[in-house]
CSV table of C-alpha atoms and ligand atoms in Angstrom, one decimal:
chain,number,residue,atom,x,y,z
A,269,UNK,CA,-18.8,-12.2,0.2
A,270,UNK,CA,-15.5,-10.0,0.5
A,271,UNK,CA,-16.0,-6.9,-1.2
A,272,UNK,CA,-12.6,-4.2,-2.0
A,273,UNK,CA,-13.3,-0.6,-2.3
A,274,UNK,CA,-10.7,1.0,-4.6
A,275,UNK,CA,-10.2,4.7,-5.1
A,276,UNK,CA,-8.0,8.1,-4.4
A,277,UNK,CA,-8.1,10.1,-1.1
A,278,UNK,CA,-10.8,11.3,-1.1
A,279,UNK,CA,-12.9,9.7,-3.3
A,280,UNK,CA,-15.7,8.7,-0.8
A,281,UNK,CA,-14.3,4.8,-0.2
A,282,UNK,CA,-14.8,5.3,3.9
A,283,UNK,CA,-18.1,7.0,3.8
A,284,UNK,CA,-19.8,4.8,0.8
A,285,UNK,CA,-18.0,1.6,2.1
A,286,UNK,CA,-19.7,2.1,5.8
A,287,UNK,CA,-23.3,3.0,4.4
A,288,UNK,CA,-22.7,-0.4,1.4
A,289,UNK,CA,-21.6,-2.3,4.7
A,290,UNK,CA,-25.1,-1.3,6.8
A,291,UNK,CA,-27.1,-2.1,3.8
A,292,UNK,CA,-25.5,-5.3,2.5
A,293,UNK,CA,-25.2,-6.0,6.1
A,294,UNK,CA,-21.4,-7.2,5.7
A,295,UNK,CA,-18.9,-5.7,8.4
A,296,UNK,CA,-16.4,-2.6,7.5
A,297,UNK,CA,-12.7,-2.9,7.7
A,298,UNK,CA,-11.1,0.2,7.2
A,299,UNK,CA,-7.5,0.1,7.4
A,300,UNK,CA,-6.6,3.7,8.3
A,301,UNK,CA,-9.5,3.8,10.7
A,302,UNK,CA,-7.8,1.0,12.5
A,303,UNK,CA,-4.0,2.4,12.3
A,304,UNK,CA,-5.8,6.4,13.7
A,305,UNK,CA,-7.5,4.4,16.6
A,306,UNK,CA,-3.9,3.0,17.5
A,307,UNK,CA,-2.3,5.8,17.6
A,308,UNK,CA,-5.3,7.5,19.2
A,309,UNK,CA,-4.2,4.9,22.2
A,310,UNK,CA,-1.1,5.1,21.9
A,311,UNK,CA,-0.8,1.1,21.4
A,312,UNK,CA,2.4,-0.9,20.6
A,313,UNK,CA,0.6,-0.7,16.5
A,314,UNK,CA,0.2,2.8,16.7
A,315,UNK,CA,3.4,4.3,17.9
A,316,UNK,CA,4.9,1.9,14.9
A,317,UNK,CA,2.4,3.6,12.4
A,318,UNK,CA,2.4,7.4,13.4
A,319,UNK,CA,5.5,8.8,11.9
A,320,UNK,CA,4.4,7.0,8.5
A,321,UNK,CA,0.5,8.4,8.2
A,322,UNK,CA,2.0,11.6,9.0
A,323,UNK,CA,4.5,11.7,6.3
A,324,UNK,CA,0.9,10.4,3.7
A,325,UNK,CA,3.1,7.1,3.5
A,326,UNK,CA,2.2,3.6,3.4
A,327,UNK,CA,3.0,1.4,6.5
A,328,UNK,CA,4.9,-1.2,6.2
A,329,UNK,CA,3.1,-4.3,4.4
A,330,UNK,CA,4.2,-6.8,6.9
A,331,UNK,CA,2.5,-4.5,9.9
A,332,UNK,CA,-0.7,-3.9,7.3
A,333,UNK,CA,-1.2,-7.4,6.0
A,334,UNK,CA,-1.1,-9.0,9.5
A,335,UNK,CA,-3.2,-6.8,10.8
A,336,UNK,CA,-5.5,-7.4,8.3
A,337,UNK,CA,-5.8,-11.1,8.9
A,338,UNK,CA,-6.3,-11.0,11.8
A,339,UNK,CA,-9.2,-9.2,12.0
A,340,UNK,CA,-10.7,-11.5,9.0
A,341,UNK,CA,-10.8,-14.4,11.3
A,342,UNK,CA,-13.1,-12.2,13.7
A,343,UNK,CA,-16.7,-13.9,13.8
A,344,UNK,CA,-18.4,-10.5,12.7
A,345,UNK,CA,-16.3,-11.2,9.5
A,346,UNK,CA,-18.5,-14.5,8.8
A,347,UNK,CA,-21.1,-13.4,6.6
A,348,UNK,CA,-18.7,-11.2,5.0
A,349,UNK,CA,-16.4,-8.2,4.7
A,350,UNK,CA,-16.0,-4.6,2.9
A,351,UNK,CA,-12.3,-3.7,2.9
A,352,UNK,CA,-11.7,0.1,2.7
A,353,UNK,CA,-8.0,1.1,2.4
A,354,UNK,CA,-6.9,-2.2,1.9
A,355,UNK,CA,-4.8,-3.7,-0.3
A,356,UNK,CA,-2.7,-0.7,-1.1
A,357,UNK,CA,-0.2,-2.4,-3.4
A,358,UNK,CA,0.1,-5.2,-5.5
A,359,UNK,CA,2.1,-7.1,-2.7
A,360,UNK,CA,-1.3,-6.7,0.1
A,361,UNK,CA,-3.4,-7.7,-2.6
A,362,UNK,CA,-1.3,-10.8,-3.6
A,363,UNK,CA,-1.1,-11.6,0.1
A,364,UNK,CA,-5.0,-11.2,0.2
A,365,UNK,CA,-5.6,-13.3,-2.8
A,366,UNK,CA,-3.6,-16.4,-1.0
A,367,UNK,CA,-4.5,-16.0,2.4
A,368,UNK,CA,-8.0,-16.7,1.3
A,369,UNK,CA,-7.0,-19.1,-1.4
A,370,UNK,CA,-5.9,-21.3,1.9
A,371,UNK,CA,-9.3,-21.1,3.0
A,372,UNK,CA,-10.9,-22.0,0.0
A,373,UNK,CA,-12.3,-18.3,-0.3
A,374,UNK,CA,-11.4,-15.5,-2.9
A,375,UNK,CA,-12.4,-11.4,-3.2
A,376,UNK,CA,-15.9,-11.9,-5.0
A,377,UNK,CA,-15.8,-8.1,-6.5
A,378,UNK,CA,-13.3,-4.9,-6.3
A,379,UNK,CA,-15.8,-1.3,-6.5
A,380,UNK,CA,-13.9,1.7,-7.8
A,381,UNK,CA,-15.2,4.6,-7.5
A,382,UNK,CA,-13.6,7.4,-9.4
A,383,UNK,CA,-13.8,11.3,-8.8
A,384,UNK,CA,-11.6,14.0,-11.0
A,385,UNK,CA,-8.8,14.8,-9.2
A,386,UNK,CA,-9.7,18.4,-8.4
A,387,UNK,CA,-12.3,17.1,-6.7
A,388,UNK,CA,-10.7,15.2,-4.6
A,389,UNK,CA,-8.7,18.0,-3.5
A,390,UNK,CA,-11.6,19.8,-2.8
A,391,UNK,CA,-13.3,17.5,-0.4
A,392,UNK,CA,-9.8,16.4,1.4
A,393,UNK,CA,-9.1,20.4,2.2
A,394,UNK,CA,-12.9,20.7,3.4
A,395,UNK,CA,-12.9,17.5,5.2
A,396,UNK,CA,-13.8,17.4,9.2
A,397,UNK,CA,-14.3,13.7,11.2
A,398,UNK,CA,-16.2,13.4,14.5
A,399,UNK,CA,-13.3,12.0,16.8
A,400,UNK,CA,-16.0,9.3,18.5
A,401,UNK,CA,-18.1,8.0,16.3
A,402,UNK,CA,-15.7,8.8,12.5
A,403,UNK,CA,-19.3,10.3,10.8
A,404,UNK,CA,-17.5,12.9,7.7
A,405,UNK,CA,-18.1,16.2,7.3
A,406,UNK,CA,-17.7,19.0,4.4
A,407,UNK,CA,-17.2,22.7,5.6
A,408,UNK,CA,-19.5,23.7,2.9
A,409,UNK,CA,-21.3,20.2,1.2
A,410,UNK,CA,-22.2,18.9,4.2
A,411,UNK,CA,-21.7,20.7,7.5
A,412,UNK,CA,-22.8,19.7,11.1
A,413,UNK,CA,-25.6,21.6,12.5
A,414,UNK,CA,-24.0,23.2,15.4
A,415,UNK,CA,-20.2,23.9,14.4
A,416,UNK,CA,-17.4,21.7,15.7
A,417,UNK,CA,-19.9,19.0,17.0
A,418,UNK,CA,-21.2,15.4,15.2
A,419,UNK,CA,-24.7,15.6,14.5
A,420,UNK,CA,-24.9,12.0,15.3
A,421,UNK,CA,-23.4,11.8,18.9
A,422,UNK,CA,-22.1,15.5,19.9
A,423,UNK,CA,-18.3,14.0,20.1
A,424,UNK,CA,-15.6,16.6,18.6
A,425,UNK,CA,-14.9,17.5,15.4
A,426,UNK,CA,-11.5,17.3,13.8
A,427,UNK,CA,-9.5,17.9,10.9
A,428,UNK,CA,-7.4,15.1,10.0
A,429,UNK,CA,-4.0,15.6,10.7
A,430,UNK,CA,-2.8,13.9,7.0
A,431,UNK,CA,-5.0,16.3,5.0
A,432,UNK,CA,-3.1,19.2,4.9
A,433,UNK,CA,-1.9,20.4,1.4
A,434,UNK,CA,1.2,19.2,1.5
A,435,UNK,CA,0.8,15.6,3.0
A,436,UNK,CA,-3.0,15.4,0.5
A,437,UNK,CA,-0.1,16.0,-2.4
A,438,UNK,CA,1.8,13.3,-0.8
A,439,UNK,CA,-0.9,10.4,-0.7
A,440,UNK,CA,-2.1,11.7,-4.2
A,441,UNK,CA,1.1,10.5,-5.5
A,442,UNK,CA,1.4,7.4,-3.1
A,443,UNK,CA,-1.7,6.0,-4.1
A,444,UNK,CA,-1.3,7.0,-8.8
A,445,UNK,CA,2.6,5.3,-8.1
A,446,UNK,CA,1.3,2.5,-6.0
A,447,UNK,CA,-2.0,1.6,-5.5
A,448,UNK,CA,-3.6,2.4,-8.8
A,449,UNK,CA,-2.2,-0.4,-10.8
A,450,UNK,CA,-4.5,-2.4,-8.8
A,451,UNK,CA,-7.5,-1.4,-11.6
A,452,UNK,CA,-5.5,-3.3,-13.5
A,453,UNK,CA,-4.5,-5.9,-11.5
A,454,UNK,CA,-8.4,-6.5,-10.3
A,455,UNK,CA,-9.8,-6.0,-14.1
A,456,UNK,CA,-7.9,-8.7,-15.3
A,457,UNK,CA,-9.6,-11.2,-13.2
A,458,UNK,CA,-13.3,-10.0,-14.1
A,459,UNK,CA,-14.0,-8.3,-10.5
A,460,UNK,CA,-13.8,-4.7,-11.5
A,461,UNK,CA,-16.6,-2.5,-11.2
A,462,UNK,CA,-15.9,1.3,-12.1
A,463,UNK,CA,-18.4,3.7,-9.9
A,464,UNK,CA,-18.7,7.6,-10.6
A,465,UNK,CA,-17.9,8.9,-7.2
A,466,UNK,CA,-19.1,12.5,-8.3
A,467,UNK,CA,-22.6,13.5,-7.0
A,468,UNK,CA,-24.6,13.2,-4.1
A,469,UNK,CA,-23.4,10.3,-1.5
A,470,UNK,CA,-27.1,8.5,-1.6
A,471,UNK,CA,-26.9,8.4,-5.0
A,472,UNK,CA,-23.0,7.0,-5.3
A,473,UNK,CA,-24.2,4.6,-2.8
A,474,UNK,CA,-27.5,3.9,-4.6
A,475,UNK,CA,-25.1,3.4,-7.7
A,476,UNK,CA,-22.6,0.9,-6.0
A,477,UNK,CA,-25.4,-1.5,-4.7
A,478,UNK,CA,-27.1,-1.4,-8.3
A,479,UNK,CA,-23.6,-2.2,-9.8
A,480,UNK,CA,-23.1,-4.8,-7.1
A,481,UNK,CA,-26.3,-6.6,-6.9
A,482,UNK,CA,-26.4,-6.5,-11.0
A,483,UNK,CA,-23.0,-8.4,-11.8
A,484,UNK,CA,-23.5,-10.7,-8.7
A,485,UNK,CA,-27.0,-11.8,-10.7
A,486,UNK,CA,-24.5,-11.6,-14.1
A,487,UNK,CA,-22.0,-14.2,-12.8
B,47,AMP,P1,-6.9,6.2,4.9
B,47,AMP,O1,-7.7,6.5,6.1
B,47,AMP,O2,-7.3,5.0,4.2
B,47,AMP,O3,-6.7,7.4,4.0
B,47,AMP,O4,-5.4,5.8,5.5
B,47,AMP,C1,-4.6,6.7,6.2
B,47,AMP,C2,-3.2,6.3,6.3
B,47,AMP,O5,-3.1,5.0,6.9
B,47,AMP,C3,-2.5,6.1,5.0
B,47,AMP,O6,-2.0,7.3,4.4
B,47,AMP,C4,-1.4,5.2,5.4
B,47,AMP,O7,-0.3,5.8,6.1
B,47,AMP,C5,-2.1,4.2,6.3
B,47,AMP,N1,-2.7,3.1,5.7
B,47,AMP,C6,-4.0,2.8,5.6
B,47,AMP,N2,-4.2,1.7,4.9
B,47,AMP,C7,-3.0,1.2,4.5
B,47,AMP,C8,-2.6,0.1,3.8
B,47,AMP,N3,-3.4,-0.8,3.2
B,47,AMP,N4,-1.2,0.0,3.6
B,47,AMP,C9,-0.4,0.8,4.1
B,47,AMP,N5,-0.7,1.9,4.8
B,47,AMP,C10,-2.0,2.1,5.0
């Protein structure tokens, strides 16, 4: 089963996609996760990719669609995948659509999960990621117990270095210009299913695997 999760910055696709992934027991591929790690090491990938997730733009589609195949071929990939983050523009998801086409394979269903844009601006200001283990924080919704530390493993927290104002304005019109006609784009072929982000994250994630498991029995 490959699974897309569409939305904004900051609509909850990293957080909902990992906790979907765990219970649907398919493995998470989360595109930015992978570019921060390479810069993180300072790899060949990740001195290519800095200068554009700093800016809030997109990385080159050749760099992002091979990267993504590659790791689809990975054997944890087998029983199926959740991409977060991925495809970004009609040109990834074309190159999706035939790269599994060749393999006899196509994306079974695209979730979007939609939250009102002040929102989103609200949770990308407050937002705060352990550096080990990527568990999200809120400053206020959800805050760790002792300040600056993951609850789950004690690594560091820290503030993303794209979600300051101006770059969160930046990717907030990257993704309306480019990555939004993919509603479309996935609607057309039947594989849309629109989520309300707003709300407590069990419940969006409650609301995801209802909407999931209820047009897999549909089709
Ligand atoms: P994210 O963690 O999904 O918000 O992604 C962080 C940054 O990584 C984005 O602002 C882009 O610079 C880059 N990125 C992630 N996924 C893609 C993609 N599919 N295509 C191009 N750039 C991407």
């Amino acid at each position: 089963m490959y699974i897309i999760f569409l939305g904004a910055p900051g609509a909850g696709k990293g957080t909902q996609a990992a906790t979907v992934a765990q219970k649907l027991n398919l493995a998470h591929i989360a595109t930015g996760d992978l570019f921060r790690q390479a810069v993180e090491r300072g790899t060949e990938l990740g001195v290519k990719v800095k200068s554009y997730m700093e800016k809030g733009m997109l990385v080159p589609d050749e760099i992002t669609i091979q990267m993504v195949l590659e790791r689809l071929v990975a054997s944890d990939c087998e029983s199926g995948v959740i991409l977060d983050g991925f495809p970004r523009n009609l040109r990834q998801a074309k190159a999706l659509d035939s790269a599994l086409a060749q393999q006899a394979r196509a994306i079974d269903k695209v979730v979007y999960i939609t939250v009102p844009e002040e929102e989103l601006l609200r949770r990308l200001s407050g937002r705060w990621l352990c550096r080990q283990c990527q568990a999200p924080y809120h400053a206020t919704d959800s805050p760790p117990k002792v300040w600056g530390k993951c609850d789950h493993c004690g690594g560091e927290l820290y503030q993303r270095p794209d979600d300051t104002p101006q770059t969160v304005r930046e990717r907030l019109q990257v993704y309306f210009a480019k990555t939004a006609p993919l509603v479309d784009y996935y609607n057309q072929s039947g594989k849309l299913l629109e989520v309300d982000g707003a709300g407590e994250k069990a419940e969006v994630s409650r609301r995801i695997v209802r909407a999931i498991h209820g047009s897999l029995a549909a089709s």
